[in-house]
Short mmCIF file of C-alpha atoms and ligand atoms in Angstrom, two decimals:
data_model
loop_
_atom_site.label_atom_id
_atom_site.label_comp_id
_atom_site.label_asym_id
_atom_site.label_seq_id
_atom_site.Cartn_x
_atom_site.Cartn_y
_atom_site.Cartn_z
CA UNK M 1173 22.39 1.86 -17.86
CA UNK M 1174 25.17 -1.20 -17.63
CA UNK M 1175 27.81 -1.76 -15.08
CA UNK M 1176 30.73 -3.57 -16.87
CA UNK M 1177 34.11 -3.84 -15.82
CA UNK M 1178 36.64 -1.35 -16.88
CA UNK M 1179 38.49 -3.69 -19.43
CA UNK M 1180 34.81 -3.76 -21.58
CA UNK M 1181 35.45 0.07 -21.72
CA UNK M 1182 35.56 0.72 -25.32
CA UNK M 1183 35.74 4.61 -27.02
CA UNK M 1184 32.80 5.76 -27.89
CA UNK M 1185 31.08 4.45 -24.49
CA UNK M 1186 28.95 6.78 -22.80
CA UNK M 1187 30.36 7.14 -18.91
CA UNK M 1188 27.45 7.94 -16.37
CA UNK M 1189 27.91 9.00 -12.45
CA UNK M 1190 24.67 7.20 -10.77
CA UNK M 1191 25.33 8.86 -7.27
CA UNK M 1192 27.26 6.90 -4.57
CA UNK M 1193 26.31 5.49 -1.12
CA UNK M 1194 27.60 2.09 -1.96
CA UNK M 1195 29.46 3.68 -4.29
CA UNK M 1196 31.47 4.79 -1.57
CA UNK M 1197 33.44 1.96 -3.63
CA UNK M 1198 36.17 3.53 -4.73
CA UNK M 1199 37.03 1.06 -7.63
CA UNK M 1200 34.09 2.74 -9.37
CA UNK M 1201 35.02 5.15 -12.35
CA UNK M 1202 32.23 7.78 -11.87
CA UNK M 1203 33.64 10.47 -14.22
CA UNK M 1204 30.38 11.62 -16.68
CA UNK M 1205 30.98 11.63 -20.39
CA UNK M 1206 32.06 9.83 -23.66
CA UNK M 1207 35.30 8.02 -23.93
CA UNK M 1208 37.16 9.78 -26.86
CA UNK M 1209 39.15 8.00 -29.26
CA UNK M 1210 42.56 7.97 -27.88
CA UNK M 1211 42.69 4.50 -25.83
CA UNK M 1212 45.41 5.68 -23.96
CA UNK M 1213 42.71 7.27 -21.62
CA UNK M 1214 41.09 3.23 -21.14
CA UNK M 1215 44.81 2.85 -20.21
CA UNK M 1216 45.25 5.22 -17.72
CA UNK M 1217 41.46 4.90 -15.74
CA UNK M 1218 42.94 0.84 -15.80
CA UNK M 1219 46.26 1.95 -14.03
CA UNK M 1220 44.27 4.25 -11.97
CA UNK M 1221 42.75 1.54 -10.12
CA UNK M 1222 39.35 1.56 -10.85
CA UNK M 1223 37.43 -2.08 -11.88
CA UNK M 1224 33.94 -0.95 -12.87
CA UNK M 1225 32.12 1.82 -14.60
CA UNK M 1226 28.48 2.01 -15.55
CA UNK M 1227 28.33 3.10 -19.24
CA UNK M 1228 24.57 4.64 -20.58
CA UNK M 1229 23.97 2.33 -23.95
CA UNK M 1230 21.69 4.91 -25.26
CA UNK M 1231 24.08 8.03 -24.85
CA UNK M 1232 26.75 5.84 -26.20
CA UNK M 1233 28.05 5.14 -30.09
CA UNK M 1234 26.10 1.80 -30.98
CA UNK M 1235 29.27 0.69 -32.78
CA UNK M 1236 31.10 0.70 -29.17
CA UNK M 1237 28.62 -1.42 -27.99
CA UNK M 1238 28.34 -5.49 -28.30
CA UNK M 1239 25.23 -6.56 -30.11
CA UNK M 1240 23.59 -7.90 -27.61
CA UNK M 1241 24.16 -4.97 -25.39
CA UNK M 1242 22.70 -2.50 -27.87
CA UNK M 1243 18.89 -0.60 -27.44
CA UNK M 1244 16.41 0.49 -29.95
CA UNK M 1245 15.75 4.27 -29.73
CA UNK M 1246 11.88 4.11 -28.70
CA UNK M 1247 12.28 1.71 -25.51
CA UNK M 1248 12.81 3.83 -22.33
CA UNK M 1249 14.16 2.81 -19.21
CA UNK M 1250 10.33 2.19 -17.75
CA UNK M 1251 9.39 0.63 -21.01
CA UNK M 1252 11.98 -2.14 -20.29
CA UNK M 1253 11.39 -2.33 -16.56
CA UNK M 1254 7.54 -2.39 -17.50
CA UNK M 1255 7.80 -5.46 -19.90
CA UNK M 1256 10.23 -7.09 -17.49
CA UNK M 1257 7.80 -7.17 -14.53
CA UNK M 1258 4.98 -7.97 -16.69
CA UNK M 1259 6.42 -11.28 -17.55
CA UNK M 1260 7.15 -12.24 -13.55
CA UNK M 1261 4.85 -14.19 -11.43
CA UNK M 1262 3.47 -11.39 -7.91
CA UNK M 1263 0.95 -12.67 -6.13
CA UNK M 1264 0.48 -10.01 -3.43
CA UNK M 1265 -2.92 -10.35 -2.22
CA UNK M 1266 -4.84 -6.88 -3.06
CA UNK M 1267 -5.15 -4.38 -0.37
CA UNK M 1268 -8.21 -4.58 2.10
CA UNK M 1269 -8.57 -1.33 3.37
CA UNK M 1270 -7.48 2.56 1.76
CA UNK M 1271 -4.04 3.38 2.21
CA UNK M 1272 -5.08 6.51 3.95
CA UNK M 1273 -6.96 4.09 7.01
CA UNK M 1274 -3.16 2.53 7.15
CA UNK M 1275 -1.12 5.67 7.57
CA UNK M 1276 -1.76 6.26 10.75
CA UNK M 1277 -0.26 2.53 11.90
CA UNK M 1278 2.41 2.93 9.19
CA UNK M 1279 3.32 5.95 11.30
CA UNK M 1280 3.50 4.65 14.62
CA UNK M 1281 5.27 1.20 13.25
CA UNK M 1282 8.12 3.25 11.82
CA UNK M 1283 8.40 5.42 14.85
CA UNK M 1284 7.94 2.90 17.32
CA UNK M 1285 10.40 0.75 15.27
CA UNK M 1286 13.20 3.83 15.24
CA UNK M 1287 13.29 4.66 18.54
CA UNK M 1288 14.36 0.63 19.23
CA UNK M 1289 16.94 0.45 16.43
CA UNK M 1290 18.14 3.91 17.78
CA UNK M 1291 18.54 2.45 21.03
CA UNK M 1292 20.24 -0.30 20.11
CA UNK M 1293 22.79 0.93 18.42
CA UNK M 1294 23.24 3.68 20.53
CA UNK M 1295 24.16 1.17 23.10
CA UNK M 1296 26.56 0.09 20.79
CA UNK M 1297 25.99 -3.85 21.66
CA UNK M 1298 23.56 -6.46 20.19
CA UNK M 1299 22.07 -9.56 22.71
CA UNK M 1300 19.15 -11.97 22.86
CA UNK M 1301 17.07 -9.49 24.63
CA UNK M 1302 17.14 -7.47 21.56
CA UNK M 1303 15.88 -9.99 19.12
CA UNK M 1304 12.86 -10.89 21.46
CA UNK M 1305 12.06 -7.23 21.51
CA UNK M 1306 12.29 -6.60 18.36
CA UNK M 1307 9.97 -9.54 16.83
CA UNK M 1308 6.65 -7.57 17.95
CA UNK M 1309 7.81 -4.45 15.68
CA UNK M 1310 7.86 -6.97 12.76
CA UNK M 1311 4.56 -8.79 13.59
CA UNK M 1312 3.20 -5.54 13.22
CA UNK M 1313 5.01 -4.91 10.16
CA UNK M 1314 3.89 -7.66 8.67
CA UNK M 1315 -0.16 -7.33 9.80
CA UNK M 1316 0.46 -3.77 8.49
CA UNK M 1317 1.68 -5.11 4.82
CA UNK M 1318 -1.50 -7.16 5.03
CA UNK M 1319 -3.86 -4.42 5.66
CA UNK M 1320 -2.27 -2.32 2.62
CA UNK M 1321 1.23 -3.06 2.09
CA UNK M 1322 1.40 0.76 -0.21
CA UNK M 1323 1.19 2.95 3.06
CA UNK M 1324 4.09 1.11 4.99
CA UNK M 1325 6.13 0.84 1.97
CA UNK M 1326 5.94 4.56 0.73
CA UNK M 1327 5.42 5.82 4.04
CA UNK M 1328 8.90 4.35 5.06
CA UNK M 1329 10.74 5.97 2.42
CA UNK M 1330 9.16 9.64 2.82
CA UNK M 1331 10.26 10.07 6.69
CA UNK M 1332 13.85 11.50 4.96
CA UNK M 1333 14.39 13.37 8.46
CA UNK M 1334 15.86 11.11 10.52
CA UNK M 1335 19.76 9.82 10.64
CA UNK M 1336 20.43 7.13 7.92
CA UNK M 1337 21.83 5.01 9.70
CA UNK M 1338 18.60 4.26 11.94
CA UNK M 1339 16.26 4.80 9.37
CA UNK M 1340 17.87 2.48 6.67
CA UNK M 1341 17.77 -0.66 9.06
CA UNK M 1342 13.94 0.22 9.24
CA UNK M 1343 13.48 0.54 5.76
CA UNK M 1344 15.41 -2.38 5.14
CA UNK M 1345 13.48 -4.75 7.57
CA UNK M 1346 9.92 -3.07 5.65
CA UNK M 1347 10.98 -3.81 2.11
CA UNK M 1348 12.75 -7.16 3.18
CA UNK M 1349 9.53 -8.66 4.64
CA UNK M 1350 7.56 -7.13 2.09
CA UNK M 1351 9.46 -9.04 -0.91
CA UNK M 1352 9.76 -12.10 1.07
CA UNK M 1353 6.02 -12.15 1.39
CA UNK M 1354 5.68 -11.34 -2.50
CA UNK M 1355 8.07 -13.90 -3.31
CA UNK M 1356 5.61 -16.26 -1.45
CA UNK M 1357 7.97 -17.45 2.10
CA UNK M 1358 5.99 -19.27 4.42
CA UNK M 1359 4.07 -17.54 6.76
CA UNK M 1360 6.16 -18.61 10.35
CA UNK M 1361 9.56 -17.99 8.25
CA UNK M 1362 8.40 -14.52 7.01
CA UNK M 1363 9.17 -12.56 10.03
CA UNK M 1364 12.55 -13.53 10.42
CA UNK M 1365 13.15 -11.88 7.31
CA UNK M 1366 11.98 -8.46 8.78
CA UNK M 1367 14.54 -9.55 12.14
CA UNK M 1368 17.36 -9.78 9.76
CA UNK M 1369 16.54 -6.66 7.62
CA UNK M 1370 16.89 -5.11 11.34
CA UNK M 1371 19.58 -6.42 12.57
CA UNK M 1372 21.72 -6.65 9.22
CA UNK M 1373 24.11 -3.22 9.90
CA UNK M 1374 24.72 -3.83 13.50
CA UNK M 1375 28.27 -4.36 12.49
CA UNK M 1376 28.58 -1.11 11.60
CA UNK M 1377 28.48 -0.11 15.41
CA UNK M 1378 32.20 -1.41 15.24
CA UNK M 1379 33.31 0.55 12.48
CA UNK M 1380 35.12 4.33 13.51
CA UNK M 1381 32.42 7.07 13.17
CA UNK M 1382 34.34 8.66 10.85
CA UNK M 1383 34.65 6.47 8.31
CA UNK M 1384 31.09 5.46 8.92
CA UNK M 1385 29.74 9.09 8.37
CA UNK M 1386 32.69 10.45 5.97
CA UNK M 1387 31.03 12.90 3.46
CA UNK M 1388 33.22 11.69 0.72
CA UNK M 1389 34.53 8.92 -1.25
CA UNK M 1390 36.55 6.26 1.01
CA UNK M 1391 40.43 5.85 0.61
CA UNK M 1392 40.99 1.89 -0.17
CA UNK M 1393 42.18 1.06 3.28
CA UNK M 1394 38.77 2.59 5.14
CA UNK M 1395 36.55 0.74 2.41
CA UNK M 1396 38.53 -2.11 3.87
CA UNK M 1397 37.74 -1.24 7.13
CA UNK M 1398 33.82 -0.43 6.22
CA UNK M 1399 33.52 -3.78 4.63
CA UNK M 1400 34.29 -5.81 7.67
CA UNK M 1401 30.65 -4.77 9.28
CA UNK M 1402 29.01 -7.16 8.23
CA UNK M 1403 31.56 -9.91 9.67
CA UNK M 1404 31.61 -8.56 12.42
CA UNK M 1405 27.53 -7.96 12.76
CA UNK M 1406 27.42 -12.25 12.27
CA UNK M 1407 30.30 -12.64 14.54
CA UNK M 1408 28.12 -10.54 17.35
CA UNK M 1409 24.68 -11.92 16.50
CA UNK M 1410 25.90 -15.61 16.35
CA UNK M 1411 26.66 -15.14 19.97
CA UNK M 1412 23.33 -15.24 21.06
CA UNK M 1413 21.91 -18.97 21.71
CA UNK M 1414 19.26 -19.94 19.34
CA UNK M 1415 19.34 -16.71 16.77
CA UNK M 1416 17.88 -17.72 13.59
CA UNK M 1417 19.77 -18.88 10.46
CA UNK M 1418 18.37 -16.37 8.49
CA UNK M 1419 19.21 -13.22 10.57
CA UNK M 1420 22.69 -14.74 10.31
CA UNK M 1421 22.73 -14.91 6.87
CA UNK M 1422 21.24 -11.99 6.28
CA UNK M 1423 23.67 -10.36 8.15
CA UNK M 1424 26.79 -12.05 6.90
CA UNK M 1425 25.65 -11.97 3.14
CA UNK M 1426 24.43 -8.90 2.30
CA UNK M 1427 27.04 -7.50 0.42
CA UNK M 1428 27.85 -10.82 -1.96
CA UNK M 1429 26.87 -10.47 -5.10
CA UNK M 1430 25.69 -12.81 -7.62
CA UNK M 1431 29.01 -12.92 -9.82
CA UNK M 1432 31.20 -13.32 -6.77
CA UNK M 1433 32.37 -9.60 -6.49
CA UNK M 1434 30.82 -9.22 -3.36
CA UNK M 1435 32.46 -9.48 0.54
CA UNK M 1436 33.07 -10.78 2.95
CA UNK M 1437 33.63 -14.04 1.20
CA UNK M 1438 32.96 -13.75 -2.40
CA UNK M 1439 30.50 -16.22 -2.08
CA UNK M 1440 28.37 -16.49 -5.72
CA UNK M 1441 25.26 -17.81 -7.39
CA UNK M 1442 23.33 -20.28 -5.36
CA UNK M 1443 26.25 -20.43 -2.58
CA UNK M 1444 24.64 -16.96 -1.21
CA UNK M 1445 21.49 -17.59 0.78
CA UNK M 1446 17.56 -16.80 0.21
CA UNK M 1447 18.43 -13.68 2.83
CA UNK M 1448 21.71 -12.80 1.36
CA UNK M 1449 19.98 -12.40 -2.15
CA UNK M 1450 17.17 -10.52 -1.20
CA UNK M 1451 18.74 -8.20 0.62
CA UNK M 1452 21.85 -7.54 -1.63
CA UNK M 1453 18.50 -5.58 -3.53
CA UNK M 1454 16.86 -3.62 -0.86
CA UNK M 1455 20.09 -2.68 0.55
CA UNK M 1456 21.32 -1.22 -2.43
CA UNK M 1457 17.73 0.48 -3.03
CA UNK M 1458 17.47 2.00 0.20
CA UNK M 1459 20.87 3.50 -0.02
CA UNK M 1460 20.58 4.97 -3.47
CA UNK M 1461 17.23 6.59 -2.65
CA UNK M 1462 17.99 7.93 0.44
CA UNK M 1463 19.30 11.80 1.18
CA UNK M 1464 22.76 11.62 2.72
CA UNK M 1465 24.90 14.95 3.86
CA UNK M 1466 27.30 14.36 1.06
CA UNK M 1467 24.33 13.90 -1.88
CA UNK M 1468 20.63 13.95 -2.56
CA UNK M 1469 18.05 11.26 -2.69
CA UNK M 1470 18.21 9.99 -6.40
CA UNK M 1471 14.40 9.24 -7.94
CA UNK M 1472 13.26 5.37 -7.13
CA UNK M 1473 12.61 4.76 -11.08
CA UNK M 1474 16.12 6.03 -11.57
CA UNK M 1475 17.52 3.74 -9.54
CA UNK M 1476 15.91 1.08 -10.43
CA UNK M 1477 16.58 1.49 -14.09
CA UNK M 1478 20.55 1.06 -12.45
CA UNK M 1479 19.70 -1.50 -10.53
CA UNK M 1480 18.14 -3.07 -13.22
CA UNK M 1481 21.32 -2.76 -15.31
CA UNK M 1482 23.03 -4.94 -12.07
CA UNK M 1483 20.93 -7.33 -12.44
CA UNK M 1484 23.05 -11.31 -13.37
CA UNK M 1485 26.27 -9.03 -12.12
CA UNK M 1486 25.50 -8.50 -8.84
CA UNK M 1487 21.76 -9.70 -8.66
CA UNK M 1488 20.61 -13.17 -9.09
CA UNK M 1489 18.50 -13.59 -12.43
CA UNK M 1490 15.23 -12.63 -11.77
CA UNK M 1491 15.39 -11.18 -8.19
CA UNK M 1492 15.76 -7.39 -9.32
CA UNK M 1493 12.66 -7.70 -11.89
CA UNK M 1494 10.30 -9.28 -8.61
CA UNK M 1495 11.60 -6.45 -6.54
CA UNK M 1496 10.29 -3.51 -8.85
CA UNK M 1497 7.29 -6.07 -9.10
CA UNK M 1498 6.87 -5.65 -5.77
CA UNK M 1499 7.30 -1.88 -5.72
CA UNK M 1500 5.92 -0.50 -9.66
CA UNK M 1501 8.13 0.70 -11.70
CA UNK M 1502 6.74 4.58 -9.78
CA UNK M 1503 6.81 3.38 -6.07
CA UNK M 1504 4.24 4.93 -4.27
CA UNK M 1505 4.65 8.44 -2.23
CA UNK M 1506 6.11 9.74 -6.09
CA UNK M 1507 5.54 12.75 -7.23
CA UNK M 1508 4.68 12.57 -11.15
CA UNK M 1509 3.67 14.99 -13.69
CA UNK M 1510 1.31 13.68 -16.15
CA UNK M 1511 0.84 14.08 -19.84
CA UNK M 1512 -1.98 16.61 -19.88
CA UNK M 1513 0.20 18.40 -17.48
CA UNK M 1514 -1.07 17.99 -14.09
CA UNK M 1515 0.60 17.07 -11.01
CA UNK M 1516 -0.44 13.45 -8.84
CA UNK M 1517 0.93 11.46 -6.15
CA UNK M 1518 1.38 7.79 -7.03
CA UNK M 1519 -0.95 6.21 -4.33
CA UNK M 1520 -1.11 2.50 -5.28
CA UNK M 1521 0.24 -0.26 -7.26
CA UNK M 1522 -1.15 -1.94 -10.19
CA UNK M 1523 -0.01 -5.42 -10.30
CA UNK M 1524 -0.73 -5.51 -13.96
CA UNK M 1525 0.85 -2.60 -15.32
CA UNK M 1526 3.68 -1.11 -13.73
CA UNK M 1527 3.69 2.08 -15.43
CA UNK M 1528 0.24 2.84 -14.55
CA UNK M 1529 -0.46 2.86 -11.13
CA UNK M 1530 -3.07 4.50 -9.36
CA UNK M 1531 -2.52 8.24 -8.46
CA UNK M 1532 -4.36 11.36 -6.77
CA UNK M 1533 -4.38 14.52 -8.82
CA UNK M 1534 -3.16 17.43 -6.91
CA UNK M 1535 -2.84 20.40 -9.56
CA UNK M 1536 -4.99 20.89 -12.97
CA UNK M 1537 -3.07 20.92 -16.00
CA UNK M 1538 -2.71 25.01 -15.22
CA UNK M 1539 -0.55 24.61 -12.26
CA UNK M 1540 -3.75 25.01 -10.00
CA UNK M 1541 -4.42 22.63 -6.88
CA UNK M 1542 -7.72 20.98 -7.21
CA UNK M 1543 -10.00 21.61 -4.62
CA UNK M 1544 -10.47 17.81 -3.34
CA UNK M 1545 -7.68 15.50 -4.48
CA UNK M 1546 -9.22 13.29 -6.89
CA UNK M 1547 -7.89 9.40 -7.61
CA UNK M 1548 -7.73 8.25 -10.85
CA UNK M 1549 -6.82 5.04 -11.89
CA UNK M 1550 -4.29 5.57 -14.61
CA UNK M 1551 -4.58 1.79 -16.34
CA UNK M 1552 -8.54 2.77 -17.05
CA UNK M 1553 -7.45 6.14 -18.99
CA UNK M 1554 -6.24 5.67 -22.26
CA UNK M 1555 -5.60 9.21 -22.48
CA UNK M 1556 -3.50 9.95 -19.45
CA UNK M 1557 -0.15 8.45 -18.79
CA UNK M 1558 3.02 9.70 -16.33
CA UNK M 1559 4.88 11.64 -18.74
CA UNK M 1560 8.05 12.65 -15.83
CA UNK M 1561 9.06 12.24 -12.06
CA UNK M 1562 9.35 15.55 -9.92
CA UNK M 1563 12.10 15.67 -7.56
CA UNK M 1564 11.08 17.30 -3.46
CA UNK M 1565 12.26 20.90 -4.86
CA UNK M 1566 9.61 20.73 -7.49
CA UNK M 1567 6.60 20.93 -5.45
CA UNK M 1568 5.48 22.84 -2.20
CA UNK M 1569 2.84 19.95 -0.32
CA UNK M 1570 3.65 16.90 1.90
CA UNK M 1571 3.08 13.55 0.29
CA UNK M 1572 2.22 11.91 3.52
CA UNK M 1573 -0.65 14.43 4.11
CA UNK M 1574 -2.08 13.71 0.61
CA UNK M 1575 -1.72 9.94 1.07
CA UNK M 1576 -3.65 10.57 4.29
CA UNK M 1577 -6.40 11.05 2.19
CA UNK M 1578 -6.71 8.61 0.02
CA UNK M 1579 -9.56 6.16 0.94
CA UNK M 1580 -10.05 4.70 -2.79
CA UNK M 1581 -8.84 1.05 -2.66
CA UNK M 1582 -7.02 0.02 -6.08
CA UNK M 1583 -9.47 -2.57 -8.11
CA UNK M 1584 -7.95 -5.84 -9.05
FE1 FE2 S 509 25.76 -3.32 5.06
FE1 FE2 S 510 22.73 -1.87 4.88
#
C-alpha cells in the first residue's frame, strides 16, 4: 500500500480504506475500489476536498502506476518488510530470562502505570509532581525491557479492555523507550523517552469530550480543534521548571511528519526532533492497532505494511524499517496459522529473520489443542512457515495465559 496525494490519482488505481483513528483526517479519500476511466471522478474527489488517498499497487492496473512505484507479483507485503529489516542495523541485547518469568511484572507495570495516567488526566491538569512520579513507572519499564523486552511489548498491546485514551499513553511510553533503546540512546537519556511517550496526549485533556470520543469521522473545524492538543500539551508541560527537552518535544512534535504535512508547525526533515520522529511511528501504530467504539483493532502486520507505505512521506527514511525491527514483522501476542495448518502464538522475536519468529503451537494441524503448548523455533524448520494472521474472533483462548507459559528463551 502507498499514500500519495490525490493529484497522483490516476484511473486504473486501486483505492484502499486502511481503517481510521488518525484517519479521523478528513482530507483522506477512504472510498474502496478502482478508479474507472472517466477522470471526471479524479475531478470531483479533488473538489471534494480530500488531499490524500492510499492506493494498493498490487490491486491496481500496472500501467496506472509510475515505474518505480510498480511490484512484482511474488513479493508480499511481509516479503518486503522482511528484506527491509534484514538490511537495518538492531542491536537489542537477547532476552535473559523466558517471557513467561516477565509476565507477571509486565502485568503489574502496565497496571500500576494506568491507574497514574488515569489519574492524571482525570484531574484534568499536568505539574512537576507528576513527572517525578511518573519516572519510577519508566525505570521499571525500562529494567522490564531488559529482562525480556517480548512480554512488556506484547503484553501492552493485548490488555484491549481498558479506555484508549489511558491505555494508548501507556503503550506509547512502552514502545517509545523500547525503540529508543534499540536505536541505541544513551542509557541516562533513555527514560525520558518513556516520560514523553507518557505525557505526549495530555493536551488532549483540553480538547471537548466530544470531539475527543466522536465515533465518526471529524467535520474540518473539530479536526482543527483536535489538532491543537498537542500545543497545548507543550504549552502546559513547559510550565513546569526544569521539564526535560525531550518530553517537550515529544509532546509538541508528534504529529509532524517528515514531508512537512504534519501540525502544529509543519516542521520537516531534520527540523523535527529525535522524540518528534520516533514517536510520529508508535503513535500512529498504537492507534491503528487498537479497538476503538467506532472500529476494530486492525492486524499489527497490516498496519505495518501501511505504515511502511508512509514511510519518506510522513516517516523519516529509515525510522519505520527499525521500528518493525524492533517489533518482527508478527509482533509478539499474534495469533498465526501455520502452513501445515496448526494454530501458534508468536512468543518471541528473531532478530535475524523477521518472518520467522519463535512461536508456541496451540492446535495440531486437525483443529485439536495440543496437550502441552510446545515452542518451536520457526527459523530452524525449513518445513514450517506462518502461512496467515487470525484476527480475536478466530480463536477461543487468551494469549496472555499461553504466553504465561512460555519459559523457552529464543537462541541467538
Ligand atoms: Fe497526539
Ligand atoms: Fe497519541
Amino acid at each position: 500500500m502507498k499514500k500519495v496525494n490525490i493529484t497522483d490519482l490516476k484511473p486504473g488505481m486501486y483505492v484502499v480504506n486502511p481503517g481510521d483513528s488518525w484517519l479521523m483526517n478528513p482530507f483522506l479519500y477512504t472510498h474502496e475500489g478502482k478508479i474507472e476511466k472517466e477522470t471526471s471522478i479524479i475531478e470531483n474527489i479533488l473538489d471534494s476536498g480530500f488531499l490524500e488517498v492510499f492506493i494498493d499497487l498490487k490491486r491496481s492496473d500496472p500501467d496506472s502506476l509510475p515505474p518505480d512505484w510498480r511490484v512484482s507479483d511474488d513479493t508480499s507485503t511481509e516479503d518486503i518488510l522482511n528484506r527491509q529489516s534484514e538490511e537495518e542495523k538492531w542491536n537489542t541485547p537477547l532476552p535473559t530470562v523466558p517471557i513467561g518469568e516477565e509476565m507477571a511484572e509486565a502485568n503489574k507495570i502496565c497496571s500500576e502505570t494506568l491507574d497514574f495516567v488515569r489519574g492524571m488526566i482525570d484531574g484534568n491538569h499536568v505539574e512537576g509532581e507528576h513527572v517525578e512520579i511518573a519516572q519510577p513507572f519508566v525505570e521499571r519499564m525500562l529494567n522490564s525491557l531488559q529482562r525480556n523486552s517480548n512480554a512488556l511489548l506484547g503484553l501492552c498491546k493485548l490488555r484491549m479492555s481498558d479506555n484508549y485514551t489511558y491505555t494508548h499513553c501507556v503503550n506509547v511510553a512502552v514502545f517509545t523507550l523500547s525503540f529508543a533503546r534499540g536505536l541505541g540512546v544513551p542509557e541516562d537519556k533513555l527514560q525520558l523517552y518513556g516520560l514523553a511517550g507518557l505525557f505526549h496526549d495530555i493536551g488532549k485533556t483540553m480538547v471537548p469530550q466530544e470531539i475527543l470520543n466522536a465515533p465518526r469521522k471529524l467535520t474540518n473545524l473539530e479536526f482543527e480543534v483536535m489538532k491543537t492538543h498537542s500545543s497545548r500539551g507543550y504549552e502546559q508541560l513547559s510550565k513546569i521548571p526544569g521539564i526535560f527537552q525531550e518530553i517537550l518535544d515529544g509532546t509538541y512534535q508528534h504529529h509532524e511528519k517528515y514531508n512537512g504535512l504534519g501540525y502544529p508547525l509543519n516542521l520537516k526533515s531534520d527540523e523535527i526532533s529525535m522524540a518528534g520522529k520516533l514517536m510520529a511511528v508508535v503513535d500512529i501504530y498504537d492507534a491503528l492497532t487498537s479497538q476503538r467504539v467506532y472500529k476494530p483493532a486492525m492486524p499489527a502486520v497490516k498496519v505495518l505494511g501501511i505504515m511502511y507505505g508512509m514511510r519518506e512521506q510522513d516517516f523519516h527514511p529509515g525510522v519505520v524499517e527499525s521500528f518493525i525491527r524492533m517489533l518482527g514483522v508478527y509482533p509478539v501476542g499474534t495469533v498465526v496459522k501455520l502452513t501445515d495448518g496448526s494454530m501458534a502464538v508468536v512468543s518471541g522475536i528473531n532478530n535475524n529473520s523477521g518472518t520467522k519468529p519463535q512461536v508456541v503451537l496451540i492446535k495440531d494441524p486437525k483443529g485439536k489443542f495440543v496437550p502441552r503448548p510446545v515452542v518451536i523455533e520457526l527459523e530452524k524448520e525449513a518445513n514450517l512457515a506462518i502461512d496467515t494472521c487470525l484476527l480475536p474472533n478466530q480463536y477461543n483462548f487468551k494469549v496472555d495465559e499461553i504466553l504465561k507459559n512460555v519459559q523457552e528463551i529464543p537462541p541467538v
